[in-house]
GROMACS .gro file of C-alpha atoms in nm:
model
  332
    1MET     CA    1   7.810   7.873   8.475
    2SER     CA    2   8.079   7.752   8.724
    3THR     CA    3   8.080   8.053   8.940
    4PRO     CA    4   7.756   8.143   9.097
    5TYR     CA    5   7.584   8.456   8.975
    6ASP     CA    6   7.572   8.759   9.193
    7LEU     CA    7   7.199   8.806   9.107
    8ILE     CA    8   6.922   8.602   8.952
    9THR     CA    9   6.595   8.790   8.902
   10MET     CA   10   6.278   8.628   8.827
   11GLY     CA   11   5.953   8.795   8.671
   12ARG     CA   12   5.837   9.031   8.398
   13ILE     CA   13   6.007   9.093   8.055
   14GLY     CA   14   5.871   9.284   7.761
   15VAL     CA   15   5.911   9.580   7.548
   16ASP     CA   16   5.830   9.934   7.661
   17ILE     CA   17   5.695  10.164   7.396
   18TYR     CA   18   5.734  10.520   7.545
   19PRO     CA   19   5.619  10.842   7.391
   20LEU     CA   20   5.893  11.069   7.275
   21GLN     CA   21   5.695  11.370   7.365
   22THR     CA   22   5.635  11.478   7.713
   23GLY     CA   23   5.312  11.599   7.838
   24VAL     CA   24   5.108  11.465   7.555
   25PRO     CA   25   4.830  11.212   7.582
   26LEU     CA   26   4.867  10.893   7.395
   27PRO     CA   27   4.602  10.973   7.137
   28GLN     CA   28   4.823  11.270   7.016
   29VAL     CA   29   5.150  11.116   7.040
   30GLU     CA   30   5.330  11.083   6.718
   31THR     CA   31   5.664  10.918   6.787
   32PHE     CA   32   5.766  10.642   7.028
   33GLY     CA   33   6.088  10.465   7.147
   34LYS     CA   34   6.135  10.103   7.191
   35TYR     CA   35   6.308   9.982   7.513
   36LEU     CA   36   6.364   9.649   7.698
   37GLY     CA   37   6.116   9.652   8.003
   38GLY     CA   38   5.960   9.457   8.286
   39SER     CA   39   6.053   9.522   8.654
   40ALA     CA   40   6.263   9.203   8.712
   41THR     CA   41   6.435   9.261   8.387
   42ASN     CA   42   6.508   9.644   8.470
   43VAL     CA   43   6.650   9.535   8.815
   44ALA     CA   44   6.881   9.270   8.628
   45VAL     CA   45   7.025   9.529   8.395
   46ALA     CA   46   7.062   9.799   8.683
   47ALA     CA   47   7.272   9.540   8.879
   48ALA     CA   48   7.464   9.464   8.566
   49ARG     CA   49   7.545   9.813   8.495
   50LEU     CA   50   7.702   9.831   8.847
   51GLY     CA   51   7.936   9.549   8.751
   52ARG     CA   52   7.751   9.251   8.895
   53SER     CA   53   7.707   8.902   8.728
   54VAL     CA   54   7.331   8.877   8.656
   55ALA     CA   55   7.079   8.622   8.496
   56LEU     CA   56   6.705   8.643   8.441
   57ILE     CA   57   6.457   8.385   8.448
   58SER     CA   58   6.148   8.471   8.234
   59ARG     CA   59   5.980   8.382   7.912
   60THR     CA   60   5.886   8.575   7.600
   61GLY     CA   61   5.686   8.510   7.275
   62ARG     CA   62   5.839   8.329   6.984
   63ASP     CA   63   5.833   8.658   6.794
   64PRO     CA   64   6.036   8.941   6.695
   65PHE     CA   65   5.990   9.142   6.997
   66GLY     CA   66   6.107   8.838   7.182
   67GLU     CA   67   6.433   8.817   6.973
   68TYR     CA   68   6.468   9.189   7.057
   69CYS     CA   69   6.451   9.125   7.433
   70HIS     CA   70   6.726   8.866   7.402
   71GLN     CA   71   6.936   9.095   7.202
   72ALA     CA   72   6.874   9.369   7.453
   73LEU     CA   73   6.962   9.150   7.746
   74LYS     CA   74   7.290   9.042   7.606
   75GLY     CA   75   7.370   9.408   7.517
   76PHE     CA   76   7.327   9.490   7.879
   77GLY     CA   77   7.525   9.208   7.994
   78VAL     CA   78   7.246   9.007   8.150
   79ASP     CA   79   7.269   8.619   8.105
   80ASP     CA   80   6.969   8.512   7.887
   81ARG     CA   81   6.989   8.150   7.921
   82PHE     CA   82   6.678   8.112   8.148
   83VAL     CA   83   6.467   8.321   7.918
   84THR     CA   84   6.283   8.089   7.692
   85PRO     CA   85   6.005   8.126   7.427
   86VAL     CA   86   5.640   8.041   7.453
   87ASP     CA   87   5.456   7.955   7.123
   88GLN     CA   88   5.099   8.054   7.200
   89TYR     CA   89   5.131   8.404   7.359
   90PRO     CA   90   5.306   8.732   7.220
   91THR     CA   91   5.587   8.911   7.384
   92PRO     CA   92   5.406   9.189   7.609
   93VAL     CA   93   5.434   9.544   7.515
   94THR     CA   94   5.383   9.829   7.782
   95PHE     CA   95   5.282  10.184   7.692
   96CYS     CA   96   5.298  10.488   7.922
   97GLU     CA   97   5.206  10.864   7.917
   98ILE     CA   98   5.459  11.111   8.066
   99PHE     CA   99   5.322  11.397   8.264
  100PRO     CA  100   5.624  11.502   8.491
  101PRO     CA  101   5.666  11.526   8.771
  102ASP     CA  102   5.442  11.248   8.905
  103ASP     CA  103   5.201  11.124   8.667
  104PHE     CA  104   5.303  10.827   8.443
  105PRO     CA  105   5.006  10.618   8.359
  106LEU     CA  106   5.101  10.268   8.237
  107TYR     CA  107   4.910  10.047   7.990
  108PHE     CA  108   4.990   9.680   7.990
  109TYR     CA  109   4.920   9.471   7.697
  110ARG     CA  110   4.948   9.109   7.844
  111ARG     CA  111   4.630   8.931   7.716
  112PRO     CA  112   4.538   8.680   7.687
  113LYS     CA  113   4.837   8.573   7.897
  114ALA     CA  114   5.193   8.694   7.927
  115PRO     CA  115   5.454   8.426   7.866
  116ASP     CA  116   5.638   8.546   8.173
  117LEU     CA  117   5.354   8.382   8.353
  118GLU     CA  118   5.412   8.044   8.200
  119ILE     CA  119   5.731   7.967   8.392
  120TYR     CA  120   5.677   7.593   8.513
  121PRO     CA  121   5.853   7.466   8.836
  122GLY     CA  122   6.009   7.180   8.650
  123GLU     CA  123   6.181   7.433   8.421
  124LEU     CA  124   6.371   7.584   8.699
  125ASP     CA  125   6.748   7.545   8.742
  126LEU     CA  126   6.722   7.521   9.115
  127GLU     CA  127   7.096   7.465   9.144
  128ALA     CA  128   7.175   7.795   9.005
  129ILE     CA  129   6.896   7.958   9.211
  130ARG     CA  130   7.016   7.820   9.531
  131ALA     CA  131   7.383   7.907   9.459
  132ALA     CA  132   7.318   8.279   9.360
  133ARG     CA  133   7.423   8.535   9.609
  134VAL     CA  134   7.102   8.716   9.571
  135PHE     CA  135   6.764   8.601   9.422
  136TRP     CA  136   6.502   8.857   9.352
  137MET     CA  137   6.121   8.801   9.284
  138THR     CA  138   5.827   8.994   9.244
  139GLY     CA  139   5.459   8.995   9.346
  140THR     CA  140   5.338   9.000   8.984
  141GLY     CA  141   5.513   8.652   8.931
  142MET     CA  142   5.248   8.508   9.183
  143SER     CA  143   4.948   8.654   9.000
  144GLU     CA  144   4.879   8.353   8.783
  145GLU     CA  145   4.974   7.994   8.768
  146PRO     CA  146   5.214   7.811   8.690
  147SER     CA  147   5.445   8.103   8.757
  148ARG     CA  148   5.294   8.134   9.116
  149THR     CA  149   5.396   7.796   9.193
  150ALA     CA  150   5.729   7.809   9.017
  151THR     CA  151   5.816   8.144   9.201
  152LEU     CA  152   5.739   7.999   9.545
  153ALA     CA  153   5.918   7.688   9.467
  154ALA     CA  154   6.232   7.872   9.388
  155MET     CA  155   6.193   8.060   9.724
  156GLU     CA  156   6.151   7.747   9.915
  157ALA     CA  157   6.452   7.599   9.735
  158ARG     CA  158   6.660   7.877   9.858
  159ALA     CA  159   6.521   7.883  10.214
  160GLY     CA  160   6.564   7.502  10.256
  161ALA     CA  161   6.923   7.524  10.144
  162GLY     CA  162   7.014   7.821  10.365
  163ALA     CA  163   7.096   8.024  10.069
  164GLY     CA  164   7.198   8.390  10.064
  165THR     CA  165   6.976   8.683  10.040
  166THR     CA  166   6.627   8.643   9.886
  167VAL     CA  167   6.439   8.983   9.795
  168PHE     CA  168   6.071   9.000   9.755
  169ASP     CA  169   5.983   9.301   9.539
  170LEU     CA  170   5.623   9.347   9.663
  171ASP     CA  171   5.534   9.496   9.314
  172TRP     CA  172   5.174   9.554   9.352
  173ARG     CA  173   4.993   9.581   9.012
  174PRO     CA  174   4.609   9.559   9.083
  175MET     CA  175   4.512   9.471   8.723
  176PHE     CA  176   4.701   9.150   8.736
  177TRP     CA  177   4.497   9.032   9.045
  178GLY     CA  178   4.132   9.138   8.917
  179GLY     CA  179   4.175   9.514   9.031
  180GLU     CA  180   4.179   9.830   8.831
  181GLY     CA  181   4.475  10.041   8.726
  182GLY     CA  182   4.813   9.917   8.574
  183ALA     CA  183   5.044  10.095   8.838
  184SER     CA  184   5.080  10.055   9.202
  185SER     CA  185   4.769  10.201   9.353
  186ALA     CA  186   4.465  10.063   9.557
  187GLY     CA  187   4.304   9.918   9.246
  188GLY     CA  188   3.984  10.129   9.229
  189ALA     CA  189   3.647   9.994   9.318
  190THR     CA  190   3.779   9.646   9.330
  191GLY     CA  191   4.094   9.721   9.532
  192HIS     CA  192   3.989   9.545   9.834
  193ALA     CA  193   3.908   9.219   9.662
  194ALA     CA  194   4.228   9.232   9.461
  195MET     CA  195   4.436   9.283   9.774
  196ALA     CA  196   4.237   8.992   9.939
  197GLU     CA  197   4.328   8.769   9.651
  198ALA     CA  198   4.694   8.857   9.661
  199ARG     CA  199   4.762   8.874  10.030
  200PRO     CA  200   4.785   8.502  10.127
  201TYR     CA  201   5.042   8.459   9.850
  202TYR     CA  202   5.240   8.756   9.963
  203ARG     CA  203   5.225   8.617  10.317
  204ARG     CA  204   5.374   8.277  10.197
  205ALA     CA  205   5.648   8.461  10.010
  206LEU     CA  206   5.749   8.665  10.301
  207ALA     CA  207   5.804   8.356  10.506
  208HIS     CA  208   6.078   8.263  10.267
  209ALA     CA  209   6.223   8.604  10.194
  210THR     CA  210   6.520   8.776  10.375
  211VAL     CA  211   6.450   9.122  10.225
  212ALA     CA  212   6.109   9.284  10.142
  213VAL     CA  213   6.089   9.624   9.923
  214GLY     CA  214   5.784   9.817   9.853
  215ASN     CA  215   5.593  10.145   9.853
  216LEU     CA  216   5.307  10.215  10.093
  217ASP     CA  217   5.057  10.063   9.856
  218GLU     CA  218   5.241   9.755   9.826
  219CYS     CA  219   5.311   9.723  10.190
  220GLU     CA  220   4.950   9.751  10.257
  221VAL     CA  221   4.887   9.456  10.034
  222ALA     CA  222   5.134   9.245  10.214
  223THR     CA  223   5.063   9.351  10.582
  224GLY     CA  224   4.760   9.561  10.587
  225GLU     CA  225   4.977   9.852  10.724
  226ARG     CA  226   5.033  10.190  10.557
  227GLU     CA  227   5.213  10.379  10.821
  228PRO     CA  228   5.585  10.324  10.724
  229HIS     CA  229   5.716  10.225  11.061
  230ALA     CA  230   5.426  10.000  11.125
  231ALA     CA  231   5.443   9.859  10.776
  232ALA     CA  232   5.825   9.785  10.823
  233GLU     CA  233   5.762   9.608  11.165
  234ALA     CA  234   5.482   9.420  11.006
  235LEU     CA  235   5.718   9.285  10.736
  236LEU     CA  236   5.979   9.184  10.992
  237ALA     CA  237   5.712   9.009  11.191
  238ALA     CA  238   5.619   8.824  10.871
  239GLY     CA  239   5.973   8.677  10.853
  240VAL     CA  240   6.216   8.907  10.660
  241THR     CA  241   6.538   9.037  10.804
  242LEU     CA  242   6.523   9.372  10.626
  243ALA     CA  243   6.220   9.571  10.546
  244VAL     CA  244   6.268   9.864  10.281
  245VAL     CA  245   5.949  10.088  10.287
  246LYS     CA  246   5.960  10.359   9.986
  247GLN     CA  247   5.775  10.668  10.081
  248GLY     CA  248   5.780  10.867   9.738
  249PRO     CA  249   5.867  11.234   9.826
  250LYS     CA  250   5.941  11.154  10.171
  251GLY     CA  251   6.242  10.926  10.084
  252VAL     CA  252   6.285  10.563  10.204
  253LEU     CA  253   6.276  10.393  10.542
  254ALA     CA  254   6.473  10.067  10.601
  255VAL     CA  255   6.456   9.893  10.931
  256HIS     CA  256   6.671   9.572  11.006
  257ARG     CA  257   6.579   9.295  11.230
  258ASP     CA  258   6.884   9.383  11.439
  259GLY     CA  259   6.749   9.717  11.532
  260THR     CA  260   6.939   9.919  11.270
  261THR     CA  261   6.723  10.189  11.101
  262ALA     CA  262   6.795  10.450  10.818
  263GLU     CA  263   6.557  10.695  10.684
  264VAL     CA  264   6.711  10.888  10.407
  265PRO     CA  265   6.532  11.173  10.206
  266PRO     CA  266   6.514  11.168   9.825
  267VAL     CA  267   6.774  11.327   9.599
  268PRO     CA  268   6.602  11.633   9.440
  269VAL     CA  269   6.620  11.633   9.067
  270GLU     CA  270   6.406  11.741   8.777
  271VAL     CA  271   6.197  11.448   8.695
  272VAL     CA  272   6.144  11.344   8.339
  273ASN     CA  273   5.996  10.977   8.369
  274GLY     CA  274   5.961  10.836   8.718
  275LEU     CA  275   5.869  10.473   8.591
  276GLY     CA  276   6.233  10.323   8.600
  277ALA     CA  277   6.331  10.484   8.943
  278GLY     CA  278   6.217  10.202   9.166
  279ASP     CA  279   6.394   9.943   8.949
  280ALA     CA  280   6.726  10.129   8.957
  281PHE     CA  281   6.672  10.166   9.345
  282GLY     CA  282   6.658   9.769   9.348
  283GLY     CA  283   6.929   9.704   9.142
  284SER     CA  284   7.145   9.955   9.349
  285LEU     CA  285   7.008   9.810   9.673
  286VAL     CA  286   7.131   9.442   9.556
  287HIS     CA  287   7.476   9.618   9.481
  288GLY     CA  288   7.498   9.756   9.817
  289LEU     CA  289   7.397   9.437   9.995
  290LEU     CA  290   7.662   9.230   9.811
  291ALA     CA  291   7.918   9.481   9.870
  292GLY     CA  292   7.840   9.457  10.256
  293TRP     CA  293   7.764   9.839  10.295
  294ASP     CA  294   7.592   9.965  10.612
  295LEU     CA  295   7.220  10.032  10.576
  296GLU     CA  296   7.225  10.411  10.543
  297ARG     CA  297   7.497  10.410  10.274
  298THR     CA  298   7.299  10.151  10.067
  299MET     CA  299   6.991  10.346  10.105
  300ARG     CA  300   7.171  10.680   9.999
  301TYR     CA  301   7.317  10.490   9.705
  302ALA     CA  302   6.990  10.322   9.578
  303ASN     CA  303   6.813  10.672   9.616
  304ALA     CA  304   7.067  10.836   9.406
  305ALA     CA  305   7.055  10.567   9.143
  306GLY     CA  306   6.684  10.605   9.124
  307ALA     CA  307   6.687  10.976   9.095
  308LEU     CA  308   6.921  10.958   8.815
  309VAL     CA  309   6.705  10.722   8.622
  310ALA     CA  310   6.393  10.970   8.691
  311THR     CA  311   6.575  11.224   8.509
  312ARG     CA  312   6.589  11.009   8.176
  313LEU     CA  313   6.314  10.902   7.956
  314ALA     CA  314   6.372  10.525   7.934
  315CYS     CA  315   6.412  10.254   8.202
  316SER     CA  316   6.659   9.972   8.127
  317SER     CA  317   6.878  10.185   7.895
  318ALA     CA  318   6.867  10.477   8.147
  319MET     CA  319   7.014  10.259   8.447
  320PRO     CA  320   7.333  10.442   8.583
  321THR     CA  321   7.680  10.330   8.612
  322GLU     CA  322   7.874  10.326   8.943
  323SER     CA  323   8.063  10.646   8.838
  324GLU     CA  324   7.742  10.828   8.765
  325VAL     CA  325   7.585  10.754   9.100
  326GLU     CA  326   7.907  10.837   9.289
  327ASP     CA  327   7.906  11.165   9.087
  328LEU     CA  328   7.557  11.253   9.200
  329LEU     CA  329   7.625  11.173   9.561
  330ALA     CA  330   7.954  11.376   9.565
  331ARG     CA  331   7.742  11.693   9.430
  332GLY     CA  332   7.494  11.638   9.709
   0.00000   0.00000   0.00000
């Protein structure tokens, strides 16, 4: 590609198998929908929906679900040239249960190993990574080798070249680090051990990132802090220029190294499935950063995009267009 991408994301890809019945436990669910999934993938789709040129770095199995991922990426306008097959591992699938407004348990099927953790440093197109206006990576990408080394190598290449914005999505999934629970939470009885395992790698990544995005659990993994303002300051001290702390029902706090602060309440909506909201927020955050918007406008826009997705069942296919976000903001 002769023109640099607006955004390259790196991380999970897979298939979301979501129940078409709300408020029903998985053993009793009778019908499911199939959707493209994975946090880095969903962020890429969200930004593409907003008109950005986007590519994804990831890997699938060499199987029908892998073919589906490629077809879906192309359908959403995301360049799939950096998504390659792995022969020995199947494309992951993820199930969820839907209990609105705030209970959406996730069940990851990523064993013996997910193909997206088989990204090798030597396979990276470092020229494209350095040239991208924004590079987005996730905490999950550092949970196993060789993806851990590849992810850090991509960040170091950008930092060494003085490239543009590098976003670290703190993306804490305890089960990928030896903890308990598939979603962002303390990790049950093994939570402290899992956090201790992850924290050194999070610190290394923060030193090469310009933006950090995470909820309070994720901020605690990265910095040891849970209080929002303290967590933001700790992220800035670790090396980033912009810290974005998501506070759930209390909205979002963003603090820039230059002293600019934005604290924005959530957009009230009737929640159907909250799982894709953070990824919509991420893609819209990238959109606002690329547009050069001020911090408050960017946060309000990203909040609105996340709220829209929370009113819909799916994740990737639920990502809003620019006009949909603007309409919701206008109604507020």
